[in-house]
Each structure stands twice: as structure tokens, then as C-alpha cells.
Short mmCIF file of C-alpha atoms and ligand atoms in Angstrom, two decimals:
data_model
loop_
_atom_site.label_atom_id
_atom_site.label_comp_id
_atom_site.label_asym_id
_atom_site.label_seq_id
_atom_site.Cartn_x
_atom_site.Cartn_y
_atom_site.Cartn_z
CA PRO A 128 85.08 124.51 107.74
CA THR A 129 83.96 122.00 110.30
CA TRP A 130 82.47 118.68 109.35
CA THR A 131 78.76 118.08 109.86
CA PRO A 132 77.68 114.56 110.80
CA PRO A 133 75.05 112.94 108.60
CA ALA A 134 71.44 112.79 109.81
CA GLU A 135 71.46 109.05 110.33
CA PRO A 136 73.66 106.67 112.36
CA MET A 137 77.03 105.92 110.71
CA ARG A 138 77.53 102.20 110.20
CA LEU A 139 80.88 100.51 110.74
CA PRO A 140 81.94 97.69 108.40
CA ASP A 141 81.22 94.05 109.20
CA GLY A 142 84.17 92.61 111.08
CA PHE A 143 85.18 96.00 112.49
CA VAL A 144 86.29 95.32 116.08
CA LEU A 145 84.94 97.57 118.83
CA GLY A 146 86.69 97.02 122.13
CA ALA A 147 88.28 98.59 125.17
CA ALA A 148 91.84 98.68 126.48
CA THR A 149 93.84 98.58 129.71
CA SER A 150 97.49 98.14 130.66
CA ALA A 151 99.04 95.82 133.22
CA PHE A 152 100.53 98.28 135.70
CA GLN A 153 97.44 100.45 135.60
CA VAL A 154 94.92 97.74 136.50
CA GLU A 155 96.51 94.57 137.87
CA GLY A 156 97.75 95.32 141.38
CA SER A 157 99.31 92.28 143.15
CA THR A 158 102.73 93.69 142.36
CA THR A 159 104.61 91.12 144.43
CA ALA A 160 102.36 88.10 143.86
CA ASP A 161 103.46 84.82 142.28
CA GLY A 162 107.05 85.79 141.63
CA ARG A 163 106.48 89.10 139.84
CA GLY A 164 109.64 91.20 139.78
CA THR A 165 109.89 94.93 140.41
CA SER A 166 109.20 97.33 137.56
CA ILE A 167 110.43 100.90 137.11
CA TRP A 168 106.93 102.12 137.93
CA ASP A 169 107.01 100.33 141.32
CA THR A 170 110.30 102.04 142.09
CA PHE A 171 109.11 105.41 140.80
CA ALA A 172 105.75 105.30 142.61
CA ALA A 173 107.40 104.35 145.90
CA GLN A 174 109.25 107.66 145.87
CA PRO A 175 107.08 110.37 147.51
CA GLY A 176 106.15 113.20 145.16
CA ASN A 177 106.27 111.21 141.96
CA VAL A 178 102.66 110.02 141.86
CA ARG A 179 99.79 112.18 142.97
CA GLY A 180 98.26 111.10 146.27
CA GLY A 181 101.07 108.59 146.77
CA ALA A 182 99.22 105.94 144.76
CA THR A 183 101.21 102.87 143.77
CA GLY A 184 100.48 99.92 141.50
CA ASP A 185 98.85 98.12 144.42
CA PRO A 186 95.97 97.46 144.55
CA ALA A 187 95.10 99.50 141.42
CA ALA A 188 91.89 97.90 140.09
CA ASP A 189 92.95 94.52 141.50
CA HIS A 190 92.48 93.00 138.07
CA TYR A 191 95.04 90.28 138.85
CA ARG A 192 92.39 88.80 141.15
CA HIS A 193 89.22 90.11 139.43
CA TRP A 194 90.26 89.07 135.91
CA ALA A 195 87.48 86.52 135.41
CA GLN A 196 84.83 88.92 136.67
CA ASP A 197 86.27 91.59 134.38
CA VAL A 198 85.99 89.30 131.37
CA ASP A 199 82.36 88.65 132.33
CA LEU A 200 81.85 92.39 132.46
CA MET A 201 83.29 92.74 128.94
CA ALA A 202 80.99 89.97 127.78
CA ASP A 203 78.00 91.75 129.37
CA LEU A 204 78.94 94.88 127.43
CA GLY A 205 79.20 92.75 124.29
CA LEU A 206 82.73 93.93 123.48
CA ASP A 207 84.26 92.46 120.33
CA GLY A 208 87.79 92.87 121.59
CA TYR A 209 89.94 93.54 124.65
CA ARG A 210 93.41 95.03 124.51
CA PHE A 211 95.59 94.35 127.56
CA SER A 212 99.31 94.39 128.19
CA VAL A 213 101.60 91.73 129.59
CA ALA A 214 103.73 92.76 132.56
CA TRP A 215 107.31 91.90 131.62
CA PRO A 216 108.31 91.54 135.34
CA ARG A 217 105.70 88.78 135.75
CA ILE A 218 107.23 86.83 132.85
CA GLN A 219 110.91 87.52 133.53
CA PRO A 220 111.23 89.02 137.03
CA THR A 221 114.72 90.38 136.34
CA GLY A 222 114.14 91.22 132.68
CA SER A 223 116.20 88.37 131.31
CA GLY A 224 116.73 84.68 131.75
CA ALA A 225 114.39 82.16 133.34
CA VAL A 226 110.64 82.28 132.79
CA ASN A 227 108.32 82.68 135.76
CA GLN A 228 105.64 80.14 134.90
CA ALA A 229 103.05 81.60 137.30
CA GLY A 230 103.19 84.86 135.38
CA VAL A 231 102.74 83.11 132.05
CA ASP A 232 99.81 81.13 133.48
CA PHE A 233 97.93 84.30 134.42
CA TYR A 234 97.87 85.56 130.84
CA ARG A 235 97.21 82.05 129.50
CA ARG A 236 94.04 81.85 131.63
CA LEU A 237 92.99 85.33 130.61
CA VAL A 238 93.35 84.60 126.89
CA ASP A 239 91.53 81.27 127.27
CA LEU A 240 88.55 82.91 128.93
CA LEU A 241 88.44 85.77 126.43
CA LEU A 242 88.39 83.30 123.54
CA GLU A 243 85.75 81.24 125.29
CA ARG A 244 83.56 84.35 125.61
CA GLY A 245 84.11 85.31 121.97
CA ILE A 246 86.19 88.39 122.83
CA GLU A 247 89.21 88.90 120.60
CA PRO A 248 92.37 89.43 122.68
CA ALA A 249 94.85 92.11 121.54
CA VAL A 250 98.17 92.00 123.37
CA THR A 251 100.60 94.82 124.06
CA LEU A 252 104.00 93.42 124.95
CA TYR A 253 105.35 96.55 126.62
CA HIS A 254 103.26 99.22 128.29
CA TRP A 255 105.95 101.00 130.34
CA ASP A 256 106.62 98.50 133.16
CA LEU A 257 110.29 97.76 132.49
CA PRO A 258 111.90 95.30 134.92
CA GLN A 259 113.95 97.39 137.36
CA PRO A 260 117.15 95.33 136.91
CA LEU A 261 117.20 96.41 133.26
CA GLN A 262 116.86 100.04 134.32
CA ASP A 263 119.83 99.50 136.61
CA ARG A 264 121.76 98.68 133.42
CA GLY A 265 120.59 101.82 131.61
CA GLY A 266 117.00 101.02 130.64
CA TRP A 267 116.01 102.13 127.16
CA ALA A 268 119.04 104.37 126.97
CA ALA A 269 121.04 101.14 126.69
CA ARG A 270 121.08 99.24 123.40
CA ASP A 271 121.06 95.86 125.15
CA THR A 272 117.49 96.47 126.39
CA ALA A 273 116.27 96.11 122.79
CA SER A 274 117.64 92.56 122.62
CA ARG A 275 116.27 91.70 126.06
CA PHE A 276 112.85 92.90 124.87
CA ALA A 277 112.98 90.64 121.81
CA ASP A 278 113.83 87.63 124.01
CA TYR A 279 110.89 88.43 126.27
CA ALA A 280 108.58 88.93 123.29
CA ALA A 281 109.48 85.48 121.97
CA ILE A 282 108.52 83.92 125.31
CA VAL A 283 105.11 85.60 125.38
CA VAL A 284 104.31 84.84 121.73
CA ASP A 285 105.25 81.24 122.29
CA ALA A 286 102.95 81.01 125.33
CA LEU A 287 99.98 82.68 123.60
CA PRO A 288 100.15 81.49 119.98
CA ASP A 289 96.35 81.58 119.61
CA VAL A 290 95.89 85.32 120.19
CA THR A 291 93.46 86.42 117.48
CA GLY A 292 93.72 90.19 117.75
CA PRO A 293 96.74 92.33 116.95
CA TRP A 294 99.99 92.10 118.88
CA LEU A 295 101.52 95.47 119.69
CA THR A 296 105.20 95.58 120.49
CA ILE A 297 105.63 98.87 122.33
CA ASN A 298 103.05 101.30 123.62
CA GLU A 299 103.86 104.91 122.77
CA PRO A 300 107.66 104.94 122.50
CA LYS A 301 107.29 108.72 122.27
CA THR A 302 105.87 109.00 125.78
CA THR A 303 108.50 106.74 127.32
CA ALA A 304 111.26 108.74 125.65
CA TYR A 305 109.94 112.26 126.15
CA VAL A 306 108.26 111.90 129.52
CA GLY A 307 110.32 109.05 131.04
CA TYR A 308 113.76 110.34 129.89
CA GLY A 309 113.02 113.96 128.88
CA SER A 310 110.84 115.74 131.43
CA GLY A 311 111.27 112.94 133.97
CA TYR A 312 107.60 113.20 134.89
CA HIS A 313 107.21 109.44 134.30
CA ALA A 314 109.38 106.49 135.34
CA PRO A 315 112.32 106.12 135.26
CA GLY A 316 112.31 109.85 136.07
CA VAL A 317 115.38 110.70 133.97
CA SER A 318 115.78 114.16 132.49
CA ASP A 319 118.59 114.00 129.94
CA VAL A 320 118.16 114.79 126.28
CA ASP A 321 120.86 112.40 125.06
CA GLN A 322 119.28 109.50 126.98
CA MET A 323 115.92 110.60 125.62
CA VAL A 324 117.14 110.33 122.02
CA ALA A 325 118.74 106.97 122.80
CA ALA A 326 115.44 105.77 124.26
CA VAL A 327 113.72 106.61 120.97
CA HIS A 328 116.15 104.57 118.91
CA HIS A 329 116.45 101.63 121.27
CA GLN A 330 112.71 101.25 121.68
CA LEU A 331 112.26 101.29 117.91
CA LEU A 332 115.10 98.79 117.56
CA GLY A 333 113.45 96.63 120.24
CA HIS A 334 110.22 96.83 118.26
CA GLY A 335 111.99 95.67 115.10
CA LEU A 336 113.79 92.83 116.87
CA ALA A 337 110.52 91.73 118.49
CA VAL A 338 108.85 91.65 115.07
CA GLN A 339 111.72 89.44 113.87
CA ALA A 340 111.20 87.12 116.83
CA PHE A 341 107.48 87.05 116.12
CA ARG A 342 108.03 86.06 112.48
CA ALA A 343 110.59 83.44 113.51
CA SER A 344 108.08 81.89 115.92
CA GLY A 345 105.83 80.98 113.01
CA VAL A 346 102.61 81.99 114.80
CA ALA A 347 99.74 83.05 112.59
CA GLY A 348 98.93 86.38 114.23
CA ARG A 349 99.32 90.02 113.24
CA ILE A 350 101.84 92.42 114.75
CA GLY A 351 102.42 96.17 114.84
CA ILE A 352 103.45 99.06 117.10
CA ALA A 353 101.22 101.52 118.99
CA LEU A 354 102.10 105.15 118.23
CA ASN A 355 100.42 108.16 119.79
CA LEU A 356 100.01 110.67 116.99
CA GLN A 357 98.63 114.16 116.95
CA PRO A 358 98.17 116.87 114.37
CA VAL A 359 100.36 119.90 115.05
CA TYR A 360 98.89 123.25 114.05
CA ALA A 361 100.74 126.50 113.53
CA ALA A 362 99.47 129.05 116.05
CA GLY A 363 99.80 132.64 114.93
CA ALA A 364 101.98 134.42 112.41
CA GLY A 365 105.31 132.94 111.40
CA ALA A 366 104.69 129.60 113.13
CA ASP A 367 104.55 127.39 110.04
CA ASP A 368 108.18 126.26 110.12
CA ALA A 369 108.12 125.56 113.84
CA ALA A 370 104.92 123.53 113.37
CA VAL A 371 106.54 121.42 110.65
CA ARG A 372 109.49 120.67 112.96
CA ALA A 373 107.16 119.91 115.86
CA ASP A 374 105.32 117.52 113.56
CA ALA A 375 108.65 115.76 113.01
CA VAL A 376 109.05 115.47 116.79
CA GLU A 377 105.49 114.35 117.53
CA ASN A 378 104.81 112.11 114.55
CA ARG A 379 107.45 111.60 111.86
CA LEU A 380 110.30 110.65 114.22
CA PHE A 381 108.31 107.43 114.81
CA LEU A 382 106.29 106.97 111.61
CA ASP A 383 109.21 107.44 109.21
CA PRO A 384 111.64 104.85 110.62
CA VAL A 385 108.86 102.29 111.14
CA LEU A 386 107.13 102.76 107.79
CA VAL A 387 109.91 103.93 105.45
CA GLY A 388 113.14 103.03 107.23
CA ALA A 389 114.64 106.50 107.69
CA TYR A 390 114.65 109.13 110.43
CA PRO A 391 113.38 112.57 109.43
CA ASP A 392 116.17 115.17 109.17
CA ASP A 393 114.28 117.96 110.93
CA ALA A 394 113.39 116.54 114.36
CA LEU A 395 116.64 117.36 116.18
CA GLY A 396 118.48 120.66 116.29
CA ASP A 397 118.45 124.12 117.79
CA ARG A 398 115.56 125.64 115.87
CA PRO A 399 112.06 126.34 117.26
CA GLY A 400 109.99 123.19 117.56
CA GLN A 401 112.95 120.78 117.54
CA ILE A 402 114.32 118.43 120.19
CA PRO A 403 117.32 120.39 121.49
CA ALA A 404 119.94 117.81 120.57
CA ASP A 405 122.66 117.62 117.96
CA PRO A 406 121.48 115.37 115.10
CA ALA A 407 124.85 113.63 115.45
CA VAL A 408 123.61 112.16 118.75
CA LEU A 409 121.05 110.10 116.88
CA ASP A 410 123.37 109.29 113.98
CA ALA A 411 125.92 107.86 116.40
CA LEU A 412 123.35 105.41 117.79
CA VAL A 413 122.19 104.00 114.46
CA ARG A 414 124.21 100.99 113.35
CA GLU A 415 124.27 99.30 109.99
CA GLY A 416 121.06 97.33 109.52
CA ASP A 417 119.12 99.01 112.35
CA LEU A 418 116.74 100.87 110.07
CA ALA A 419 116.04 97.76 108.02
CA THR A 420 115.19 95.96 111.27
CA ILE A 421 112.98 98.81 112.46
CA SER A 422 111.10 99.02 109.14
CA ALA A 423 110.35 95.32 108.67
CA PRO A 424 106.81 95.02 107.23
CA LEU A 425 103.98 95.13 109.77
CA ASP A 426 100.50 93.62 109.69
CA VAL A 427 98.88 96.57 111.46
CA LEU A 428 99.78 100.08 112.55
CA ALA A 429 98.14 101.01 115.85
CA ILE A 430 97.27 104.65 116.43
CA GLN A 431 96.41 106.20 119.79
CA TYR A 432 94.63 109.47 119.53
CA TYR A 433 93.86 111.93 122.30
CA GLY A 434 93.92 115.35 120.67
CA VAL A 435 95.94 118.03 118.91
CA THR A 436 98.63 120.52 119.72
CA GLY A 437 99.34 124.10 118.66
CA VAL A 438 102.84 125.52 118.28
CA ASP A 439 103.86 129.18 118.10
CA SER A 440 106.74 130.66 116.11
CA GLY A 441 109.08 130.06 119.04
CA GLY A 442 108.17 126.37 119.14
CA GLN A 443 106.19 126.71 122.37
CA ASN A 444 102.95 124.77 122.83
CA VAL A 445 99.81 126.86 122.51
CA GLN A 446 96.26 125.95 123.39
CA LEU A 447 93.91 126.14 120.40
CA TYR A 448 91.04 123.90 121.50
CA PRO A 449 89.25 123.27 124.81
CA THR A 450 90.94 120.75 127.06
CA SER A 451 89.40 117.81 128.85
CA ASP A 452 89.98 117.48 132.57
CA ALA A 453 93.56 116.49 131.61
CA PRO A 454 95.23 119.84 130.94
CA TRP A 455 97.43 118.40 128.15
CA GLN A 456 94.47 117.08 126.16
CA GLN A 457 93.13 119.52 123.54
CA VAL A 458 89.99 117.89 122.25
CA HIS A 459 89.44 118.07 118.48
CA PRO A 460 87.70 115.01 116.99
CA GLU A 461 88.42 116.01 113.39
CA GLY A 462 92.10 115.65 114.21
CA LEU A 463 91.52 111.91 114.33
CA TYR A 464 90.17 111.93 110.77
CA GLU A 465 93.15 114.06 109.72
CA THR A 466 95.54 111.63 111.40
CA LEU A 467 94.01 108.56 109.73
CA THR A 468 93.90 110.11 106.25
CA ARG A 469 97.37 111.56 106.70
CA VAL A 470 98.90 108.16 107.40
CA ARG A 471 97.16 106.77 104.34
CA ASP A 472 98.25 109.66 102.10
CA ASP A 473 101.82 110.19 103.35
CA TYR A 474 102.74 106.51 103.83
CA PRO A 475 101.40 104.57 100.85
CA GLY A 476 102.91 101.29 102.07
CA ALA A 477 101.31 101.52 105.51
CA PRO A 478 99.50 98.41 106.77
CA PRO A 479 95.84 98.43 107.90
CA LEU A 480 95.19 100.72 110.86
CA VAL A 481 93.74 99.99 114.27
CA ILE A 482 92.97 102.63 116.90
CA THR A 483 94.16 101.19 120.19
CA GLU A 484 93.38 104.12 122.52
CA ASN A 485 91.00 107.08 122.58
CA GLY A 486 89.20 108.57 125.56
CA ILE A 487 88.93 111.29 128.23
CA PRO A 488 89.04 111.41 132.03
CA ASP A 489 86.01 112.14 134.20
CA ARG A 490 85.49 115.74 135.17
CA THR A 491 85.89 114.98 138.88
CA PRO A 492 88.68 113.15 140.72
CA GLU A 493 86.08 111.27 142.78
CA GLY A 494 84.73 109.75 139.61
CA THR A 495 81.16 109.33 138.52
CA THR A 496 78.87 106.99 136.68
CA ASP A 497 77.09 109.89 135.00
CA ASP A 498 79.50 110.89 132.23
CA PRO A 499 77.76 112.65 129.34
CA GLU A 500 81.09 114.29 128.34
CA ARG A 501 82.57 110.84 127.67
CA VAL A 502 79.56 109.82 125.58
CA ALA A 503 79.88 113.02 123.54
CA PHE A 504 83.64 112.51 123.14
CA LEU A 505 83.35 108.88 122.06
CA ARG A 506 80.51 109.61 119.67
CA ALA A 507 82.34 112.50 118.01
CA HIS A 508 85.53 110.45 117.61
CA LEU A 509 83.76 107.33 116.38
CA GLN A 510 82.03 109.49 113.78
CA GLN A 511 85.44 110.58 112.54
CA VAL A 512 86.53 106.93 112.37
CA ALA A 513 83.42 106.02 110.37
CA ARG A 514 84.04 109.05 108.14
CA ALA A 515 87.61 107.93 107.45
CA VAL A 516 86.41 104.39 106.69
CA ASP A 517 83.77 105.81 104.33
CA ASP A 518 86.54 107.76 102.61
CA GLY A 519 88.48 104.58 102.02
CA VAL A 520 90.95 104.47 104.92
CA ASP A 521 91.54 100.87 105.97
CA VAL A 522 90.74 101.03 109.70
CA ARG A 523 89.93 97.68 111.28
CA ALA A 524 89.40 98.28 115.00
CA TYR A 525 88.78 100.83 117.73
CA TYR A 526 89.53 100.34 121.42
CA ALA A 527 88.23 102.90 123.92
CA TRP A 528 90.63 103.92 126.68
CA SER A 529 89.92 102.58 129.18
CA LEU A 530 87.75 99.65 130.22
CA LEU A 531 88.26 100.44 133.92
CA ASP A 532 89.17 103.39 136.11
CA ASN A 533 92.82 102.72 136.93
CA VAL A 534 96.17 104.16 138.00
CA GLU A 535 96.72 107.06 135.64
CA TRP A 536 100.53 107.02 135.96
CA ALA A 537 101.83 110.19 137.65
CA GLU A 538 98.24 111.39 138.16
CA GLY A 539 97.56 108.39 140.35
CA LEU A 540 93.93 107.57 141.08
CA ASP A 541 92.73 111.14 140.58
CA GLN A 542 92.19 110.90 136.83
CA ARG A 543 89.59 108.29 135.99
CA TRP A 544 89.52 107.20 132.36
CA GLY A 545 87.23 104.17 132.63
CA LEU A 546 84.00 103.26 130.93
CA VAL A 547 83.46 101.37 134.15
CA HIS A 548 83.76 103.03 137.56
CA VAL A 549 85.98 101.27 140.07
CA ASP A 550 85.72 101.82 143.82
CA PHE A 551 89.38 101.38 144.71
CA GLU A 552 88.52 100.30 148.26
CA SER A 553 85.76 97.74 147.70
CA GLN A 554 86.90 97.05 144.11
CA GLU A 555 83.28 97.19 143.05
CA ARG A 556 82.77 97.77 139.32
CA THR A 557 79.87 99.94 138.09
CA PRO A 558 79.39 100.60 134.39
CA LYS A 559 79.13 104.33 133.70
CA ALA A 560 76.48 105.73 131.34
CA SER A 561 79.21 105.72 128.67
CA ALA A 562 79.69 101.96 129.06
CA ARG A 563 75.99 101.36 128.45
CA TRP A 564 76.06 103.74 125.50
CA TYR A 565 79.13 101.99 124.07
CA ALA A 566 77.50 98.58 124.51
CA ASP A 567 74.77 99.85 122.22
CA VAL A 568 77.33 101.05 119.65
CA VAL A 569 78.91 97.59 119.65
CA ALA A 570 75.51 95.89 119.34
CA GLN A 571 74.44 98.09 116.40
CA HIS A 572 77.90 98.37 114.86
CA ALA A 573 76.93 101.93 114.16
CA VAL A 574 77.52 105.31 115.78
CA PRO A 575 74.17 106.55 117.05
CA LEU A 576 73.15 110.19 116.76
CA ALA A 577 72.72 110.56 120.51
C1 LIG B 743 98.15 107.10 127.01
O1 LIG B 743 99.10 108.11 126.94
C2 LIG B 743 98.70 105.87 127.69
O2 LIG B 743 99.04 104.89 126.74
C3 LIG B 743 97.77 105.29 128.72
O3 LIG B 743 98.44 104.36 129.50
C4 LIG B 743 97.19 106.42 129.55
O4 LIG B 743 96.43 105.95 130.63
C5 LIG B 743 96.31 107.24 128.64
O5 LIG B 743 97.02 107.68 127.53
C6 LIG B 743 95.68 108.45 129.29
O6 LIG B 743 96.65 109.41 129.60
O7 LIG B 743 101.36 115.85 132.20
O8 LIG B 743 102.10 117.44 130.55
O9 LIG B 743 103.63 115.74 131.35
C7 LIG B 743 98.65 109.31 126.30
C8 LIG B 743 99.78 110.28 126.06
C9 LIG B 743 101.62 111.32 127.12
C10 LIG B 743 99.43 111.91 127.78
C11 LIG B 743 102.16 111.92 128.42
C12 LIG B 743 99.96 112.51 129.05
C13 LIG B 743 101.85 113.64 130.04
C14 LIG B 743 101.70 115.09 129.77
N1 LIG B 743 100.27 110.83 127.30
N2 LIG B 743 101.30 112.98 128.84
S1 LIG B 743 102.25 116.09 131.07
#
């Protein structure tokens, strides 16, 4: 039975943060300015065929130079919060060692202006732009990268001790592992299942070590990790077991180690729905103490929600719901409610939740400012957030993806996810209808009926 929204607007609690999100590589541009080093996405995008239309990280939305104007735009929309990521290669151009002060200064200015405008900054430490020299030493398949990440995290936390919103260590370790090291569709473009499994463990270890560094710094903020979760539904007869295993792969392989300190025993193997790797591959990577590090208590758990997946008895993905203009995205708003209540019910010790990404692309590659589909999507998903809050789930914030049209990774500039349209030639910003609608949601702190 599908859920019917109530006949009046659904209020969100006082103090609930409504914001929007971006990531460094996707919006900043200026990839060689002020001492920034090369990231794996610069290398990957420079290789013809990897990114649609040959787009690179330059100029993207030129946010490195439009940052103050972009903060003004957020203030005009009345946003409570802004989630951005710090580009590791701006802070440590080679991924280790000396700090590049010009890079630190950029984020220092950004945080200062956000605070001045009353917009709560939320900072992601790693959103996929690994310094290339670390990739040359194995990237996330190498254990040492976890320690390098913790060193880098300590530098950033030290430089921005007054960040009021949540800190997120790693954005979607699942995507980096499965798409960066599994299918190779994302940077670093590796396709090797053993490296993929190693990338899972080393990112989670890096997360845990970064949390340790954060606690050691003594700053007053809150920290967590950003996981993209999705309900997995059995599609057709005999698919239940495969769906349970696929749920291990999509969700529990990340939730369990972070929240309970153990890997699930059904994610790897040769059965339908599993990652085709010997479980011994993962066991061999896990050293004494790793799982205690990975499961250190968090202040928030960040969830990114885009849709659901169906799995047949053979473990193959099946489409059960209509997709957005991104073929992988099966839209099902109630899946967000299921995800939020599931975390509460299955992980009793879980910290408060924040939703750090949720959105859809425009229906045309050229982009538009008339986006009724996005309004409908955001409304339906915000209703499910309000419903979960009403049912007692401790959700504290929601960030729409994305503030601006930007570089959508391997899709380049052809998939526009912004609330605000960006003309990538003139760099003119134009709020879409959805941005104006969302400004009203923030002002009312309620989800309107239309
Ligand atoms: C998020 O990933 C990212 O955090 C964000 O940077 C991004 O802009 C946003 O979503 C929109 O995509 O083409 O079949 O190989 C969402 C999860 C995982 C979705 C990888 C796209 C590639 C599927 N993403 N996936 S496929």
C-alpha cells in the first residue's frame, strides 16, 4: 500500500537544517590555480572517452572564483546550510607533507563568509578527488592511503575549527570502490575485484583514522561518514536470497563495520547478488584493531538517497520503478522513509541522521530553469523525511543535491543536477523554479502541498 500525504503542509522541527550541497571537483574549476596539485579526476578526465563530451574539471562552475557570489545566492535563497567538500590536492598537492597555504585560505574565506551570512557550513573531507601521487602508490587499494587521509583531515580540521555543521569524512565509499575500482567507469578507472574490496576496507579505515584525528584535535564539532544507501527489492520468484545478499553489498557492507564493528558475512562469494570475490580477500586485509577504529562512535550518520534497486534470482539488477533522466536512478520516495526507519530499527546505537544528498537531473542535457519534475521529486522526498521525523526517527538535516549545475563525473556537463542553472560559458547563475520553490520550503520550514 502506498502512503498518502496529509492534506496540510508537513512541518519540519525547529532547528532542522535545510540546505544544498556541492563537491569541490564538480564546481570549483581553477584546477591548477594557487598551487593545487593534480587529482585522479584531472588525470581521468584528460583521457579521451572517459568523460562525456570531453569535459574536465575546468572551468566547471568556476566556483573557485565565484565563491562569494555563490554564498550570496545561498543567502538569497535563505538556505540554512551549505555542504561543500575540500579538495585534498589544494591542501596537500602531492597528498602528503607540506601544507599549501593558498588552498587552506580559500576554504577559510568560504567558511568565514558562510558564518557571516548565517549559513551553517558542512564539510566533506573527501569527495573523490584523490591526489594523483597517492594513486601512483596504489590509491585506496593501498593501506597507506588511509593514514595519509587522516593526516590531511587533521590539517583541515585544524584550519576550520569553527565549522558548525557536520563534518563528513568520506563521500560514498561504495561508489569509489565499485565504480572507481570495480567497473572502472569513474577515476581511477581500475577494474579489479581484489582492488575493489581493498578500496572498501581502506576507505573505511581512513574514515576511522580521520575520526580519531578529529577527536584528538579537540574541536567542538560533529563528525560522521556519508553513505549512499538504497533499499533492495526482490524482483520475481525465487529472488529473496539474492536480494538479501545484494542488500549486504549495497548497504550492510558499509553500515555494519561503521555502526557495529563487523563486516557482514554474506557480501562476498560466488552466489547470486554477491561481490564475486573470495571472503578471504577481505579477511586478509583486516588487521587487529581495524574494526574498532572503523566503528568509533560518530556524532552523525549521513545518508545519501537517490532511489531503489531490484534484483532477480540470478542477482541481476531489474528495473521496478520509473527512472529519472539518469538511467541508474529508480525513483521511489518511500524508499527514503524505509531507509531512515531501517537504520533506526536495525542499528539501535546509530547516531542522529542527516541526509546529505537527494536530487534528480534535468530532463534535457541543455538544462532548463523550468523544472517541475525536480519540484515534484523534492516535495515527495521531503514528505518522506517529515514522515520519518513524525514517526520518531532522529533526522536533523536535509541537503538537496545540488546547489549548482556542475560536472557530473563521467557524464560531464550533460547531466544537470542543480537547483540553480549555470551557463558554463558565461558562468551566469539563474535559479530554477525548483530553487524558488525550495526557498519557500526553507522559509516555512514545512513541505508545501504544491
Ligand atoms: C552522488 O552519487 C555523488 O555523491 C555526487 O557527487 C553526484 O553528483 C550525485 O550523486 C549524482 O549522481 O552509470 O551505471 O555506472 C550517487 C551514486 C553512484 C550514481 C555511481 C551513479 C554510476 C552508475 N552514484 N552511479 S553507472
